[in-house]
Coordinates of C-alpha atoms and ligand atoms in Angstrom, one line a residue:
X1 CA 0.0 0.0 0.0
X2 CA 2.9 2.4 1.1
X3 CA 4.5 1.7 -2.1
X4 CA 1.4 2.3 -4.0
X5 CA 0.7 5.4 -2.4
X6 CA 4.1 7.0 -3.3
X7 CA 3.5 5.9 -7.2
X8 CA 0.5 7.6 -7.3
X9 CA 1.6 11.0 -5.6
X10 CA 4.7 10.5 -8.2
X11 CA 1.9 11.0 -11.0
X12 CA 0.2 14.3 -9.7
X13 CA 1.9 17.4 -10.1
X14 CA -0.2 19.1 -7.3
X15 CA -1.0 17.6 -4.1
X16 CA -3.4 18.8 -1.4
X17 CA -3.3 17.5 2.5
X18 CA -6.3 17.8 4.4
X19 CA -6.6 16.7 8.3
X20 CA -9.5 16.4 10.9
X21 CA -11.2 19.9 12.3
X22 CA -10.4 20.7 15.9
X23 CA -6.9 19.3 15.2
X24 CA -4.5 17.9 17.5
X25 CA -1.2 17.5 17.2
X26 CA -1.2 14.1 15.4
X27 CA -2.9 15.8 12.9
X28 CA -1.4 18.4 12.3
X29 CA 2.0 16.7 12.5
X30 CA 0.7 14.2 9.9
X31 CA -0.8 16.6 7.4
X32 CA 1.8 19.3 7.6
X33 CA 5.0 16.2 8.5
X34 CA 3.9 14.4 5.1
X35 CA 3.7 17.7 3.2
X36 CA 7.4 18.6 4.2
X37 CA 8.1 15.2 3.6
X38 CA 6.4 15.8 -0.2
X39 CA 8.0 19.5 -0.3
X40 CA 11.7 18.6 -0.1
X41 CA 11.5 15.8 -1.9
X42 CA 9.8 16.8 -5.2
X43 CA 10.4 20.4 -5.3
X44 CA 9.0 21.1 -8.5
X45 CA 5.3 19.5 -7.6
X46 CA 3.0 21.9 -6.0
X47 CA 2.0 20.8 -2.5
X48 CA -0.4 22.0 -0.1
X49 CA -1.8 21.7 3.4
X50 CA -5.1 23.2 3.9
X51 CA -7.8 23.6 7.1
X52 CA -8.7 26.0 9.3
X53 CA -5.5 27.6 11.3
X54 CA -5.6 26.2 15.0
X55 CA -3.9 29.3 17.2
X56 CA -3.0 27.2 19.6
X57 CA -1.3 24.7 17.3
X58 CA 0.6 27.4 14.9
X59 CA 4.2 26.7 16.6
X60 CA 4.1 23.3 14.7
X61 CA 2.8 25.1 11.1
X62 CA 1.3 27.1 9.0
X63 CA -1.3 26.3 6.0
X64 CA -1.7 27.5 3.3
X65 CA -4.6 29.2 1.9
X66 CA -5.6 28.1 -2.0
X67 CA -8.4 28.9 -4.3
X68 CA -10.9 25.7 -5.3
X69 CA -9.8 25.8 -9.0
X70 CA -6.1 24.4 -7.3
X71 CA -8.3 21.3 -7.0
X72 CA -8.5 20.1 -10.9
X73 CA -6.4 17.2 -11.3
X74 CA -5.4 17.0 -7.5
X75 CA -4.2 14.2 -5.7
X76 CA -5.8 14.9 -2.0
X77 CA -4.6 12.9 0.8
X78 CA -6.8 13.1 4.5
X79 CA -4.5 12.3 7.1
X80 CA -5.9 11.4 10.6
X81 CA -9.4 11.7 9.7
X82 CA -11.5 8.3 10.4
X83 CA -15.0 9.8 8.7
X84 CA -15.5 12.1 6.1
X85 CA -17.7 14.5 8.3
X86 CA -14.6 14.9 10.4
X87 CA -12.4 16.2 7.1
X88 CA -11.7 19.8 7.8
X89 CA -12.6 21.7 4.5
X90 CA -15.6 20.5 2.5
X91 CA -13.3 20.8 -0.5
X92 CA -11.3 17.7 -0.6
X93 CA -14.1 16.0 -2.8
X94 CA -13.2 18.4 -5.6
X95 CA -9.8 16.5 -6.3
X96 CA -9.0 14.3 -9.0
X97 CA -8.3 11.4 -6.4
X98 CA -8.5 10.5 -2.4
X99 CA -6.3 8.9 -0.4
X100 CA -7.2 7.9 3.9
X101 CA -3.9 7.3 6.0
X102 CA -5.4 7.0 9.3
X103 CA -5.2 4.8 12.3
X104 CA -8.3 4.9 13.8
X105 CA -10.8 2.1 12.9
X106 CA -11.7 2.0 9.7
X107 CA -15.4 2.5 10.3
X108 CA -16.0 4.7 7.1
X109 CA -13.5 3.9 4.1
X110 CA -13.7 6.8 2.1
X111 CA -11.0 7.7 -0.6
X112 CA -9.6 5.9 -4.1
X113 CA -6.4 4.5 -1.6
X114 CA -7.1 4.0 2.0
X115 CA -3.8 2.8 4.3
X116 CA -5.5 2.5 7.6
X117 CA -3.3 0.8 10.7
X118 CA -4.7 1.1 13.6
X119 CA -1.8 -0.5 15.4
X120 CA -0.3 2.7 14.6
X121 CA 0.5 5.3 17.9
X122 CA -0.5 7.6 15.6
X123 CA -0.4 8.9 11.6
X124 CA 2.4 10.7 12.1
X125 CA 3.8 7.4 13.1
X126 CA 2.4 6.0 10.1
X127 CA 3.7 8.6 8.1
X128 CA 7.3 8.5 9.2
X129 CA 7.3 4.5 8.2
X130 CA 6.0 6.3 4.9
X131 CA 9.3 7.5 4.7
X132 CA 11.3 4.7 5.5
X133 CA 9.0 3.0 2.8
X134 CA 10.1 5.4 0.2
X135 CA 13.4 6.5 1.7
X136 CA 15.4 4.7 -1.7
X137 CA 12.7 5.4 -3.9
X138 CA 13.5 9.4 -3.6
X139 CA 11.8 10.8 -0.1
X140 CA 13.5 13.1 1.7
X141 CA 13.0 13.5 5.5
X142 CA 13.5 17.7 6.5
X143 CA 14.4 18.5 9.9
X144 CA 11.2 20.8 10.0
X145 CA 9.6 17.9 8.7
X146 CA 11.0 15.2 11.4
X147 CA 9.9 17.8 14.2
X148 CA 6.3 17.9 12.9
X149 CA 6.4 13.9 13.2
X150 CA 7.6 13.8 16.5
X151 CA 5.8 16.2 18.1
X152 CA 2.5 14.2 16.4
X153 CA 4.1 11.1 18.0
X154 CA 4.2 12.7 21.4
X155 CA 0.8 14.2 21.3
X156 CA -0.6 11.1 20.4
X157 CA 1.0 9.0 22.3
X158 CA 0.5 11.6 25.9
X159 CA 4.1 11.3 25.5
X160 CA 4.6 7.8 25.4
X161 CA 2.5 6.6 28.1
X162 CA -0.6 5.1 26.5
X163 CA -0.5 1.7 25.3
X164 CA -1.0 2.3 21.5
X165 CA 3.1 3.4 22.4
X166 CA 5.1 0.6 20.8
X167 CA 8.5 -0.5 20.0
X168 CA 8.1 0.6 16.4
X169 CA 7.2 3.8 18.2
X170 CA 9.9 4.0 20.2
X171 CA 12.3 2.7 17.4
X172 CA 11.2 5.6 15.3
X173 CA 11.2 8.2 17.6
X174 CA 14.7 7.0 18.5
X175 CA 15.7 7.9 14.8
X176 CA 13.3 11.1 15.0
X177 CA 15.5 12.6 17.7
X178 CA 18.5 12.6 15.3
X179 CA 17.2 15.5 13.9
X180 CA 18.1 18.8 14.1
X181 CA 15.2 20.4 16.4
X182 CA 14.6 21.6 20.0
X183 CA 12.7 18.9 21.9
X184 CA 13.0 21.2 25.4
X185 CA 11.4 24.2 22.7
X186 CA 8.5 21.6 21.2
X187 CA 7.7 20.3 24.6
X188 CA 7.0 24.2 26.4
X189 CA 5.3 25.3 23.0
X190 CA 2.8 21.6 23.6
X191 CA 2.4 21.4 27.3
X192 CA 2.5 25.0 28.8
X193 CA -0.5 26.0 29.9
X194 CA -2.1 29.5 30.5
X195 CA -2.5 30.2 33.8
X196 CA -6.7 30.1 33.9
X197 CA -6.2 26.6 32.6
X198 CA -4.4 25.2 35.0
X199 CA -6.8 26.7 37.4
X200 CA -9.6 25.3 35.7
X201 CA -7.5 21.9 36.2
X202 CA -7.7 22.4 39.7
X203 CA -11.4 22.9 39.2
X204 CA -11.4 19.6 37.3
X205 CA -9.5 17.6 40.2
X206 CA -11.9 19.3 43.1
X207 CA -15.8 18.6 41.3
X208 CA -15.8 15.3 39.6
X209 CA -17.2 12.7 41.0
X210 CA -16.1 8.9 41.5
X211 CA -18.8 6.1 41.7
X212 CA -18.4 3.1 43.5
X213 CA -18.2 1.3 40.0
X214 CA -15.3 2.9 38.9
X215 CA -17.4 5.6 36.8
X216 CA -16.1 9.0 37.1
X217 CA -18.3 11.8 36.1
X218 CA -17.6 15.9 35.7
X219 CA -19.7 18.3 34.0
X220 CA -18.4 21.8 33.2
X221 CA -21.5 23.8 32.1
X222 CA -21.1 27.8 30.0
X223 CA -20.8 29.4 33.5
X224 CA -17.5 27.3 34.3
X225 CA -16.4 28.2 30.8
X226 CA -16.8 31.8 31.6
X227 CA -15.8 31.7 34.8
X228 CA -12.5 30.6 34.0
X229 CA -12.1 32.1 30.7
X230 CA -11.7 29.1 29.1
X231 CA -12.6 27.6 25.7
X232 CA -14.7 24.5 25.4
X233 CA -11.2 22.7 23.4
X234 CA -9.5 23.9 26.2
X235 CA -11.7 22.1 28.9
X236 CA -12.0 18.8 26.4
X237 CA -8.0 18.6 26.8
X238 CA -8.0 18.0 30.2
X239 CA -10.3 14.8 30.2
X240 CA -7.2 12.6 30.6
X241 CA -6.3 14.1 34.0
X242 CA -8.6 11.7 36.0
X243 CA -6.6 8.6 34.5
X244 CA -4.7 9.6 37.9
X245 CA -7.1 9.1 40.0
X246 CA -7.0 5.0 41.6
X247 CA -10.3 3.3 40.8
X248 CA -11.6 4.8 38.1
X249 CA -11.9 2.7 34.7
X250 CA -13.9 4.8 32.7
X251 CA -14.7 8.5 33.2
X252 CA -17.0 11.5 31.0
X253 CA -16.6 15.0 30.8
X254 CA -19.5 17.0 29.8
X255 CA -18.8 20.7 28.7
X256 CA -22.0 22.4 27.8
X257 CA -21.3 24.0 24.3
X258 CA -23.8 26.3 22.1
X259 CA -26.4 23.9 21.0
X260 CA -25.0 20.4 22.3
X261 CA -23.0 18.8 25.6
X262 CA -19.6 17.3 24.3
X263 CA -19.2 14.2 25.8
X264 CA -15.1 13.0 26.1
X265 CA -14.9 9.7 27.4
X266 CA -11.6 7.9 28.7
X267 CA -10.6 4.8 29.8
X268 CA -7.9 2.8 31.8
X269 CA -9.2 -1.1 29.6
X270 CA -13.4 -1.2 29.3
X271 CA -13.9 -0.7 25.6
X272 CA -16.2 2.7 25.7
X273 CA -15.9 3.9 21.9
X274 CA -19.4 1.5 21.4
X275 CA -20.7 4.0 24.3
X276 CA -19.5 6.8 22.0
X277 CA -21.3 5.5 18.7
X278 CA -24.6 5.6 20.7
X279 CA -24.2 9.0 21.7
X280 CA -23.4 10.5 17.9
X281 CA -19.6 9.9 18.4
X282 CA -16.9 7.2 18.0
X283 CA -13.6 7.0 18.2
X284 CA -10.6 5.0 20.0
X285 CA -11.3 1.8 22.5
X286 CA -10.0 3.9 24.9
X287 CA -10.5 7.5 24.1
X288 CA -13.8 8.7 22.3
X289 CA -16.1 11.8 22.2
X290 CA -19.8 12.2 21.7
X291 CA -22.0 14.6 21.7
X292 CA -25.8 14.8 23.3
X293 CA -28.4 17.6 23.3
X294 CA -29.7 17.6 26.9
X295 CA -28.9 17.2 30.2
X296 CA -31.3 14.6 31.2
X297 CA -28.8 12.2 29.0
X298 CA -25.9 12.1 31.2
X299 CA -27.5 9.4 33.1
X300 CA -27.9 7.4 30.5
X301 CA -24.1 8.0 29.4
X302 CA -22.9 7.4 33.0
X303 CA -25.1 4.2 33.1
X304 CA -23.9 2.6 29.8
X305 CA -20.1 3.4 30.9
X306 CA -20.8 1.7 34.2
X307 CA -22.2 -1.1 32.3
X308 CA -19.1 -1.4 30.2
X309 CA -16.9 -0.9 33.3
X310 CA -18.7 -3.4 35.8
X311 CA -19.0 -6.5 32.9
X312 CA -14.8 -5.3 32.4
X313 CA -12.5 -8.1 33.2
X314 CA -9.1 -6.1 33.7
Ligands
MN401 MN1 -4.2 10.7 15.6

């Protein structure tokens, strides 16, 4: 498939990378990683990364801006996206051809080429053994470009601590670091935190609640949002922090947002991304998102996740 995939963006003379809206790092270390990858290795093709900017995410990159007409006779690649509602710019479907490199399950295969592996830490990971793939075959590897893949790697993997973290991970990161970037510069620019953030952590750690069936539950309504100044992305990055907390194996956040509650689920081993799928979402076994449209539905989310947790043999 790799090999495949790299005769195919041989034959376009303009490629276009898209990613998933509300990006993370993995995707923009993907999108923007493969696009260096693309840039310094076949300078004459024209190669783009497109999406809406993410502030918080512009130390990694910047994209570029293109009118649609780019999009005749475009090879477009979605990186990290697992469904095609989730592809940030409704323009990718004007390209000559669509390729999926993802790793989360494969639950909608859109595109011409898919390369899904969801043993993969993450599709920068993928990505990178891209490279490797295609290393004699003319790809060239940038420093700017090997920083965008480690920094997806890390973000992915909650640096290297979650289980999808394996020794093809670590082997490639290993090679990653021979590089020439500031890790001690990309970790501050990823894991600083503004100080009403933190506070709102602090927040997070004080109100949620931890049921006797190893459910935790914390619901952060528009009035905690404003209180603390925060942004709902902000408070859906903080779900992981109960993972700390002894007992739990499966824990919600609910942040109240315009016209829905966002639902980010986590787990420490029972399987909750068939609790997300109920709940308009989906996701990773162990990391999923949903979304509901009242309050009277948290009980039914907390119920299904103690469900999952109490028939969990860990
Ligand atoms: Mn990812």
């Amino acid at each position: 498939m790799k090999a495949e995939i790299l005769e195919t963006i041989k034959s376009y003379d303009t490629i276009i990378l898209h990613r998933h809206v509300r990006p993370d790092p993995d995707a923009y270390g993907s999108q923007c990683g493969l696009a260096e990858i693309l840039r310094e290795s076949f300078p004459q093709k024209n190669i783009y990364a497109v999406g809406k900017e993410e502030e918080s995410l512009s130390f990694l990159a910047k994209l570029d801006s293109i009118p649609d007409d780019v999009y005749q006779g475009a090879l477009v690649i979605i990186c990290d996206t697992a469904n095609e509602e989730r592809i940030c710019d409704t323009r990718y479907k004007l390209g000559d051809k669509i390729i999926k490199i993802d790793h989360h399950p494969n639950e909608d295969p859109y595109g011409d080429l898919l390369w899904v592996d969801t043993d993969a830490s993450s599709c920068s990971e993928m990505i990178y053994e891209f490279y490797l793939a295609g290393r004699d075959k003319g790809l060239k590897l940038s420093d700017k470009g090997a920083r965008l893949l480690f920094g997806g790697i890390v973000g992915d993997t909650g640096r290297f601590l979650y289980p999808s973290t394996s020794d093809k991970t670590f082997l490639y990161v290993s090679e990653l670091i021979n590089y020439n970037f500031s890790r001690t510069e990309l970790y501050n620019s990823m894991y600083d935190a503004d100080e009403n953030v933190v506070r709102l952590q602090g927040y997070c750690l004080e109100q949620f609640e931890a049921l006797p069936e190893g459910v935790g539950k914390l619901i952060i309504t528009k009035e905690i949002l404003d209180k603390f100044k925060v942004k709902v992305s902000d408070a859906s990055q903080l779900v992981s922090i109960l993972g700390q907390v002894k007992g739990l194996k499966a824990w919600a956040f609910f942040i109240e947002e315009e016209d829905n509650i966002r639902v980010r689920l986590r787990s420490k081993g029972p399987v909750i991304n068939g609790v997300a799928r109920k709940y308009n979402g989906g996701g990773h076994p162990l990391a999923s998102g949903a979304s509901i449209y009242s309050w009277d539905e948290v009980d039914s989310v907390i119920r299904d996740l103690i469900e999952v947790s109490v028939n969990y043999k860990g």
